[in-house]
Coordinates of C-alpha atoms and ligand atoms in Angstrom, one line a residue:
M1 CA 70.5 23.8 2.8
D2 CA 70.2 24.0 6.6
K3 CA 72.4 26.4 8.5
L4 CA 73.2 26.7 12.2
L5 CA 73.0 30.2 13.8
I6 CA 75.0 30.6 17.1
E7 CA 74.9 33.6 19.3
G8 CA 78.3 33.5 21.0
G9 CA 79.2 34.2 24.7
A10 CA 77.1 31.7 26.7
R11 CA 79.0 29.6 29.2
L12 CA 77.9 25.9 28.8
T13 CA 76.5 24.5 32.0
G14 CA 74.2 21.7 33.0
E15 CA 73.9 18.2 31.7
T16 CA 73.2 16.3 28.5
A17 CA 73.4 12.6 27.3
I18 CA 75.8 11.1 24.9
S19 CA 74.6 8.8 22.1
G20 CA 75.9 5.5 20.9
A21 CA 79.2 5.6 18.9
K22 CA 78.8 6.2 15.1
N23 CA 82.1 4.5 14.4
A24 CA 81.2 1.4 16.4
A25 CA 77.6 1.2 15.1
L26 CA 78.7 1.3 11.4
P27 CA 80.8 -1.8 11.4
I28 CA 78.6 -3.6 14.0
L29 CA 75.5 -3.2 11.8
C30 CA 77.4 -4.7 9.0
A31 CA 78.2 -7.7 11.2
A32 CA 74.5 -8.7 10.8
L33 CA 75.3 -9.8 7.2
L34 CA 77.4 -12.7 8.6
T35 CA 74.4 -14.6 10.0
R36 CA 71.0 -15.9 8.8
E37 CA 69.6 -15.1 12.3
P38 CA 68.2 -11.8 13.4
V39 CA 70.5 -9.5 15.3
T40 CA 69.3 -6.7 17.6
F41 CA 71.3 -3.6 18.4
T42 CA 70.5 -1.0 21.1
N43 CA 71.9 2.5 21.7
V44 CA 72.2 2.9 18.0
P45 CA 72.7 6.7 17.3
Q46 CA 70.1 8.3 15.1
L47 CA 72.4 9.8 12.5
N48 CA 72.3 10.3 8.7
D49 CA 75.2 7.9 8.3
I50 CA 73.3 5.2 10.1
G51 CA 70.2 5.8 8.0
T52 CA 72.3 5.6 4.8
L53 CA 73.8 2.3 5.9
L54 CA 70.4 0.8 6.8
K55 CA 69.1 1.8 3.3
L56 CA 72.1 0.1 1.8
L57 CA 71.5 -3.1 3.8
A58 CA 67.8 -3.1 2.9
Q59 CA 68.8 -2.8 -0.8
M60 CA 70.8 -6.0 -0.4
G61 CA 67.7 -7.9 0.9
V62 CA 68.3 -7.4 4.7
K63 CA 65.1 -6.9 6.7
V64 CA 65.5 -3.7 8.7
S65 CA 63.2 -3.0 11.7
R66 CA 63.6 0.1 13.9
G67 CA 62.1 0.7 17.3
S68 CA 60.1 3.8 18.0
G69 CA 59.5 6.1 21.0
D70 CA 61.7 5.0 23.9
D71 CA 63.1 2.2 21.7
A72 CA 64.0 4.5 18.8
D73 CA 67.7 3.6 19.3
T74 CA 66.9 -0.1 18.7
V75 CA 67.6 -1.7 15.3
T76 CA 67.0 -5.4 14.4
L77 CA 68.5 -6.7 11.2
D78 CA 67.6 -10.0 9.6
A79 CA 69.9 -11.0 6.7
S80 CA 68.4 -14.5 6.1
A81 CA 67.1 -13.3 2.7
L82 CA 70.3 -11.6 1.7
D83 CA 70.4 -11.9 -2.1
N84 CA 72.1 -8.9 -3.6
P85 CA 75.7 -8.6 -2.4
V86 CA 76.1 -5.2 -4.2
A87 CA 76.9 -1.7 -2.8
T88 CA 76.3 0.8 -5.6
Y89 CA 78.3 4.0 -6.2
E90 CA 75.1 6.1 -5.5
M91 CA 75.0 4.6 -2.0
V92 CA 78.7 4.4 -1.2
K93 CA 79.6 7.9 -2.4
T94 CA 77.4 9.4 0.3
M95 CA 78.9 7.3 3.1
R96 CA 82.4 5.9 2.5
A97 CA 82.1 3.6 5.6
S98 CA 79.8 1.5 3.3
I99 CA 83.1 -0.3 2.4
L100 CA 82.5 -2.2 5.7
V101 CA 80.0 -4.5 3.9
L102 CA 82.8 -5.9 1.7
G103 CA 84.3 -8.3 4.2
P104 CA 81.0 -9.7 5.6
L105 CA 79.6 -10.1 2.0
V106 CA 82.6 -12.1 0.8
A107 CA 82.5 -14.2 3.9
R108 CA 78.8 -14.9 3.8
C109 CA 78.0 -15.0 0.0
G110 CA 81.4 -15.9 -1.5
E111 CA 81.2 -12.8 -3.6
A112 CA 80.7 -9.0 -3.4
K113 CA 80.5 -6.0 -5.7
V114 CA 81.2 -2.8 -3.8
S115 CA 81.9 0.6 -5.2
L116 CA 85.2 2.1 -4.3
P117 CA 84.4 4.8 -1.7
G118 CA 86.5 7.5 -3.4
G119 CA 88.2 10.3 -1.4
C120 CA 86.6 12.9 0.8
A121 CA 87.6 16.3 2.1
I122 CA 90.2 15.0 4.5
G123 CA 92.1 12.7 2.2
A124 CA 92.3 10.1 -0.6
R125 CA 91.1 7.4 1.8
P126 CA 92.3 4.4 -0.2
V127 CA 91.1 0.8 0.7
D128 CA 94.1 -1.1 -0.7
Q129 CA 94.7 -2.8 2.7
H130 CA 91.2 -4.1 2.8
I131 CA 91.7 -5.6 -0.7
K132 CA 95.2 -6.9 0.1
G133 CA 93.9 -8.8 3.2
L134 CA 91.0 -10.4 1.3
Q135 CA 93.4 -11.5 -1.5
A136 CA 95.7 -13.0 1.2
M137 CA 92.6 -15.0 2.4
G138 CA 92.2 -16.4 -1.1
A139 CA 89.6 -14.1 -2.7
Q140 CA 89.9 -13.2 -6.4
V141 CA 89.7 -9.4 -6.3
A142 CA 89.4 -7.2 -9.4
V143 CA 89.0 -3.4 -9.3
E144 CA 87.1 -2.4 -12.4
H145 CA 85.0 0.5 -13.4
G146 CA 85.2 2.0 -9.9
Y147 CA 84.0 -1.2 -8.2
V148 CA 85.7 -3.9 -6.1
H149 CA 84.7 -7.3 -7.4
A150 CA 85.6 -10.1 -4.9
K151 CA 84.9 -13.8 -5.4
V152 CA 85.9 -17.0 -3.5
P153 CA 84.1 -20.2 -2.6
R154 CA 85.3 -19.8 1.0
L155 CA 87.9 -17.6 2.5
K156 CA 91.0 -19.3 4.0
G157 CA 92.6 -18.2 7.3
A158 CA 95.9 -16.4 6.7
R159 CA 98.5 -14.2 8.5
L160 CA 97.8 -10.6 7.5
F161 CA 100.0 -7.6 8.1
T162 CA 98.5 -4.1 7.3
D163 CA 101.1 -1.6 6.0
M164 CA 99.6 1.0 8.3
V165 CA 97.1 1.0 11.2
T166 CA 93.7 1.1 9.5
V167 CA 90.5 1.1 11.6
T168 CA 87.9 0.0 9.0
G169 CA 90.6 -2.2 7.4
T170 CA 91.0 -4.1 10.6
E171 CA 87.3 -4.3 11.1
N172 CA 86.6 -5.5 7.5
L173 CA 89.2 -8.3 7.7
M174 CA 88.2 -9.3 11.2
M175 CA 84.6 -9.8 10.1
A176 CA 85.7 -11.7 7.0
A177 CA 87.9 -14.0 9.0
C178 CA 85.0 -15.1 11.3
L179 CA 83.7 -17.5 8.6
A180 CA 87.0 -18.4 7.0
D181 CA 88.4 -21.9 7.0
G182 CA 91.1 -21.9 9.6
E183 CA 92.9 -19.2 11.7
T184 CA 93.6 -15.7 10.7
V185 CA 96.1 -13.4 12.5
I186 CA 95.9 -9.7 11.8
E187 CA 99.2 -8.0 12.7
N188 CA 99.5 -4.2 13.1
A189 CA 95.8 -4.3 13.9
A190 CA 94.0 -1.1 14.9
R191 CA 93.5 -0.9 18.7
E192 CA 90.6 1.5 18.7
P193 CA 87.8 0.8 21.2
E194 CA 85.3 0.6 18.3
V195 CA 87.3 -2.4 17.0
V196 CA 86.9 -4.0 20.5
D197 CA 83.1 -3.3 20.6
L198 CA 82.8 -5.0 17.2
A199 CA 84.8 -8.0 18.4
N200 CA 82.6 -8.3 21.5
C201 CA 79.5 -8.3 19.3
L202 CA 81.0 -11.0 16.9
V203 CA 82.0 -13.2 19.9
A204 CA 78.5 -12.9 21.2
M205 CA 77.4 -14.2 17.7
G206 CA 79.7 -17.2 18.1
A207 CA 82.9 -15.9 16.6
R208 CA 86.2 -17.0 18.1
I209 CA 88.3 -13.9 18.5
S210 CA 91.2 -13.1 20.8
G211 CA 93.5 -10.0 21.0
A212 CA 91.0 -7.3 20.0
G213 CA 92.4 -4.1 21.5
T214 CA 95.9 -5.1 20.9
D215 CA 97.9 -5.0 17.6
V216 CA 97.6 -8.7 17.0
I217 CA 94.1 -10.1 16.6
R218 CA 93.5 -13.9 16.2
I219 CA 90.3 -15.2 14.6
R220 CA 89.5 -18.9 14.3
G221 CA 86.9 -19.3 11.6
V222 CA 83.6 -21.1 12.3
E223 CA 80.9 -22.6 10.0
C224 CA 78.3 -20.0 10.8
L225 CA 77.3 -17.3 13.3
S226 CA 74.1 -16.8 15.3
G227 CA 72.0 -13.9 16.3
T228 CA 72.5 -11.8 19.5
T229 CA 71.6 -8.5 21.1
H230 CA 74.3 -6.0 21.4
R231 CA 74.4 -2.5 23.0
I232 CA 76.6 0.0 21.0
M233 CA 79.3 1.6 23.2
P234 CA 79.1 5.4 24.0
D235 CA 80.6 7.8 21.4
R236 CA 83.9 8.8 22.8
I237 CA 84.4 11.5 20.0
E238 CA 81.0 13.0 20.7
T239 CA 82.0 13.0 24.4
G240 CA 85.3 14.7 23.7
T241 CA 83.6 17.3 21.4
Y242 CA 81.2 18.4 24.2
L243 CA 84.0 18.5 26.7
C244 CA 85.9 20.8 24.3
A245 CA 82.8 23.0 23.8
A246 CA 82.4 23.4 27.6
A247 CA 86.1 24.0 28.1
A248 CA 86.2 26.8 25.4
T249 CA 83.3 28.6 27.1
G250 CA 84.7 28.4 30.6
G251 CA 81.7 26.2 31.4
E252 CA 80.9 23.4 33.8
I253 CA 79.0 20.4 32.5
R254 CA 78.1 16.8 33.1
L255 CA 77.8 14.3 30.3
T256 CA 75.7 11.1 31.0
R257 CA 75.5 7.7 29.3
T258 CA 79.2 7.9 28.6
S259 CA 82.5 7.5 30.5
S260 CA 86.1 8.8 30.5
A261 CA 87.2 5.3 29.4
Y262 CA 89.0 5.4 26.0
L263 CA 89.5 9.2 26.3
D264 CA 92.7 9.3 28.4
A265 CA 94.8 11.2 25.8
V266 CA 92.0 13.8 25.3
I267 CA 91.4 14.1 29.1
D268 CA 95.1 14.6 29.7
K269 CA 95.2 17.4 27.2
L270 CA 92.1 19.1 28.7
M271 CA 93.6 18.9 32.2
D272 CA 96.9 20.4 30.8
A273 CA 94.7 23.2 29.4
G274 CA 93.5 23.9 33.0
C275 CA 90.2 21.9 33.2
D276 CA 89.1 19.9 36.2
I277 CA 87.6 16.5 35.1
V278 CA 85.8 14.0 37.3
S279 CA 84.9 10.5 36.1
E280 CA 81.8 8.7 37.3
R281 CA 80.7 5.2 36.4
D282 CA 78.7 6.2 33.4
A283 CA 79.2 10.0 33.3
I284 CA 82.0 12.5 33.1
R285 CA 82.1 16.1 34.6
L286 CA 84.2 19.0 33.5
K287 CA 84.8 22.4 35.1
A288 CA 86.8 24.8 32.9
P289 CA 89.0 27.8 34.0
Q290 CA 88.1 31.3 32.9
R291 CA 90.6 31.0 30.1
L292 CA 92.4 27.8 28.8
T293 CA 96.1 27.4 28.5
A294 CA 97.2 26.4 25.0
V295 CA 98.1 22.7 24.5
S296 CA 100.0 21.2 21.6
I297 CA 98.8 17.9 20.2
R298 CA 100.0 15.2 17.8
T299 CA 97.5 12.8 16.3
S300 CA 98.2 9.1 16.2
P301 CA 96.4 5.8 16.3
Y302 CA 94.7 4.7 19.6
P303 CA 95.5 5.0 22.4
A304 CA 97.3 8.1 21.4
F305 CA 95.5 11.4 20.7
P306 CA 92.7 10.7 18.1
T307 CA 92.7 12.5 14.8
D308 CA 88.9 12.9 15.2
M309 CA 89.5 15.3 18.0
Q310 CA 92.2 17.4 16.2
A311 CA 89.8 20.0 14.7
Q312 CA 88.1 20.6 18.1
F313 CA 91.4 21.2 19.8
M314 CA 92.4 23.7 17.1
A315 CA 89.2 25.6 18.0
I316 CA 89.9 25.7 21.8
N317 CA 93.6 26.6 21.1
A318 CA 92.3 29.5 19.0
V319 CA 91.1 31.3 22.1
A320 CA 93.5 29.8 24.7
N321 CA 96.3 31.7 26.4
G322 CA 99.6 31.0 24.6
A323 CA 100.7 29.2 21.4
A324 CA 100.1 25.6 20.4
V325 CA 101.5 23.3 17.7
I326 CA 99.1 20.8 16.1
R327 CA 100.5 17.9 14.1
E328 CA 98.1 15.8 12.0
T329 CA 99.8 12.4 11.2
I330 CA 96.8 10.3 10.0
F331 CA 95.2 12.2 7.1
E332 CA 96.9 14.3 4.5
N333 CA 94.3 17.1 4.3
R334 CA 92.6 17.5 7.7
F335 CA 93.1 21.2 8.3
M336 CA 90.2 22.4 6.2
H337 CA 88.7 24.0 9.4
A338 CA 91.7 26.3 9.7
V339 CA 90.7 28.7 7.0
E340 CA 87.2 28.9 8.3
L341 CA 88.5 29.6 11.9
Q342 CA 90.7 32.3 10.4
R343 CA 87.5 34.0 9.1
L344 CA 86.4 34.1 12.8
G345 CA 89.7 35.9 13.6
A346 CA 91.8 32.9 14.7
D347 CA 95.6 33.3 14.3
I348 CA 96.7 30.0 12.6
R349 CA 99.6 29.3 10.3
I350 CA 99.7 26.0 8.4
D351 CA 102.9 24.4 7.3
G352 CA 102.3 21.0 5.7
N353 CA 100.8 18.7 8.4
T354 CA 101.6 21.2 11.1
A355 CA 99.5 24.1 12.4
M356 CA 100.8 26.8 14.6
V357 CA 97.9 28.4 16.7
Q358 CA 98.4 31.6 18.6
G359 CA 95.5 32.1 21.0
V360 CA 93.6 35.4 20.7
A361 CA 91.5 37.2 23.3
R362 CA 88.3 37.1 21.2
L363 CA 87.0 35.7 18.0
Q364 CA 84.4 37.6 16.0
G365 CA 81.2 35.9 14.7
A366 CA 81.0 35.5 10.9
T367 CA 79.4 33.2 8.3
V368 CA 81.6 30.1 7.8
M369 CA 81.3 26.8 5.9
A370 CA 81.4 23.2 7.2
T371 CA 83.6 21.0 5.0
D372 CA 83.7 17.7 6.9
L373 CA 82.2 16.2 10.1
R374 CA 84.8 17.1 12.7
A375 CA 85.7 20.4 11.0
S376 CA 82.1 21.4 11.4
A377 CA 82.3 20.6 15.1
S378 CA 85.3 22.9 15.5
L379 CA 83.3 25.7 13.9
V380 CA 80.5 25.1 16.4
I381 CA 83.0 25.4 19.3
A382 CA 84.4 28.6 17.8
G383 CA 81.0 30.1 17.2
L384 CA 80.1 29.4 20.9
V385 CA 82.9 31.7 22.0
A386 CA 82.9 34.3 19.2
E387 CA 81.5 37.8 19.7
G388 CA 78.2 38.1 18.0
E389 CA 76.5 35.8 15.6
T390 CA 78.1 32.9 13.7
V391 CA 76.3 31.2 10.8
I392 CA 77.6 27.7 9.8
E393 CA 76.6 26.6 6.4
R394 CA 76.4 23.0 5.0
I395 CA 75.6 21.6 8.4
Y396 CA 74.5 18.3 6.9
H397 CA 78.1 17.3 7.7
L398 CA 77.2 17.7 11.4
D399 CA 74.0 15.7 11.0
R400 CA 76.1 12.7 9.8
G401 CA 77.9 12.3 13.2
Y402 CA 76.2 14.3 16.0
E403 CA 72.8 13.3 17.1
R404 CA 70.4 16.2 18.0
L405 CA 73.4 18.6 18.3
G406 CA 71.3 21.7 18.4
Q407 CA 69.1 20.3 21.2
K408 CA 72.0 19.0 23.2
L409 CA 73.8 22.4 23.0
A410 CA 70.6 24.2 24.0
D411 CA 70.3 21.8 27.0
L412 CA 73.7 23.2 28.0
G413 CA 72.6 26.8 27.7
A414 CA 74.0 27.6 24.2
R415 CA 72.1 30.2 22.2
V416 CA 71.8 28.1 19.0
R417 CA 69.1 27.9 16.3
R418 CA 68.8 25.9 13.1
L419 CA 67.9 28.0 10.0
A420 CA 66.3 26.2 7.1
Ligands
EPZ1 C1 88.1 5.5 10.6 O1 88.3 5.8 9.3 C2 87.1 6.4 11.2 N1 85.8 6.1 10.5 C3 87.5 7.8 11.0 O2 86.5 8.7 11.6 C4 88.8 8.1 11.7 O3 89.3 9.4 11.5 C5 89.9 7.1 11.2 O4 89.4 5.7 11.3 C6 91.2 7.2 12.0 O5 90.9 7.0 13.3 C7 85.1 5.0 10.8 O6 85.4 4.3 11.7 C8 83.8 4.8 10.1 P1 91.9 4.4 8.5 P2 89.1 4.8 8.3 O7 91.7 3.3 7.6 O8 89.1 3.4 8.8 C9 95.3 5.1 5.3 C10 85.0 10.5 11.6 O9 85.2 11.7 11.7 N2 94.8 3.9 4.6 O10 92.2 4.1 10.0 O11 88.7 5.1 6.9 C11 94.2 6.3 5.3 O12 94.3 7.0 4.1 C12 85.8 9.6 10.7 O13 84.2 9.9 12.4 C13 95.4 3.4 3.5 O14 96.3 4.0 2.9 O15 90.6 5.3 8.5 C14 94.7 7.1 6.4 O16 95.7 8.0 6.0 C15 86.7 10.4 9.8 N3 94.9 2.3 2.9 C16 95.2 6.1 7.4 O17 95.5 4.9 6.6 C17 93.9 1.6 3.4 O18 93.5 0.5 2.9 C18 94.2 5.7 8.5 O19 93.0 5.4 7.9 C19 93.3 2.1 4.6 C20 93.7 3.2 5.2

């Protein structure tokens, strides 16, 4: 199993490019199931999660073509021969976002058999809101033997209200509603930028959607959708992760093919920590102070501070000047990185969904274990500033969500090596 070896102490400087957003690409690739015409996507990140989803779509009968060379980030999907609306446990267990095929399959085929995703390191991750919404739209849904079985001749528009803000729940129901008979209104909808990127792609395919980006999304069902070409938005969490890595090392970097849009809450906190940040049209620059000032955070749905940046901020607070309080309000078990950071010498005390972090002058390199995608990113940041060598095990977690992480860090001057 691959490991990452980091020699701490290098200031990150220079420039690297940000890839397309994983959490936009995953639902948007599923949108291709809604039409018989080919759909082309550009700026698709080359990640394990994307590869897993494309394998799943191919198993359903979707024709998958991927570009090569300079077009390696281009994917064309042709679902005209879609004949197997099934997502097996073997596929779904490796990538829980596979649940995003449920809504499109029910809308396009009138039926779907999708394995329950099950939990993961950060929480139980139920999908009851996805199911409740489809039932409200007229689908017969049974959950048997670990699978969601949904059936309906044609979904009917309905007024839906999710019990909590759910990103993929909103995305699944929005996609399903595109081909329903009548209007669907999703209240308490997720406002994440990735939901908006999906809506923009669906509208380009002929869907009639208004309100994406607000907490009330209206979808007027149509008979069918057509093909389009859509460019995936930049990955705001990858952007935030590299900003944190540079900030922790007292560095000065420029990130291209991205922007500060959709990162206000994160940028505010980095500026409070003492960083200078300059936004350009499709780039963002950060210059960090010698040592950061500790900043407290509280995660919440967009546009508030994103839960996917919580672990990275625990890492920068571990070496900042002062004490910080970190509150995680979205997932019930998203502090797995804390015990690993403590192995590196971090002073962190956990009390339920609250972590108290007292900054220390130096961390010491050690062998640590990645447990989930963003926890792994926080260990990379800590390894960059720790004294000596840090070895991060189980870095397949990183490969799921960060394209060419080792190369990009090396571009920025980090001393990092992948060990087989
Ligand atoms: C999406 O997960 C992201 N994944 C997550 O990113 C992100 O952390 C999360 O949204 C929150 O922003 C993708 O977009 C592929 P939720 P999702 O449904 O949609 C509860 C990463 O690191 N809930 O918004 O699965 C749920 O348990 C990943 O890139 C229900 O109870 O998250 C959680 O406590 C990690 N029932 C809360 O709502 C449901 O039916 C928010 O979850 C759905 C959700």
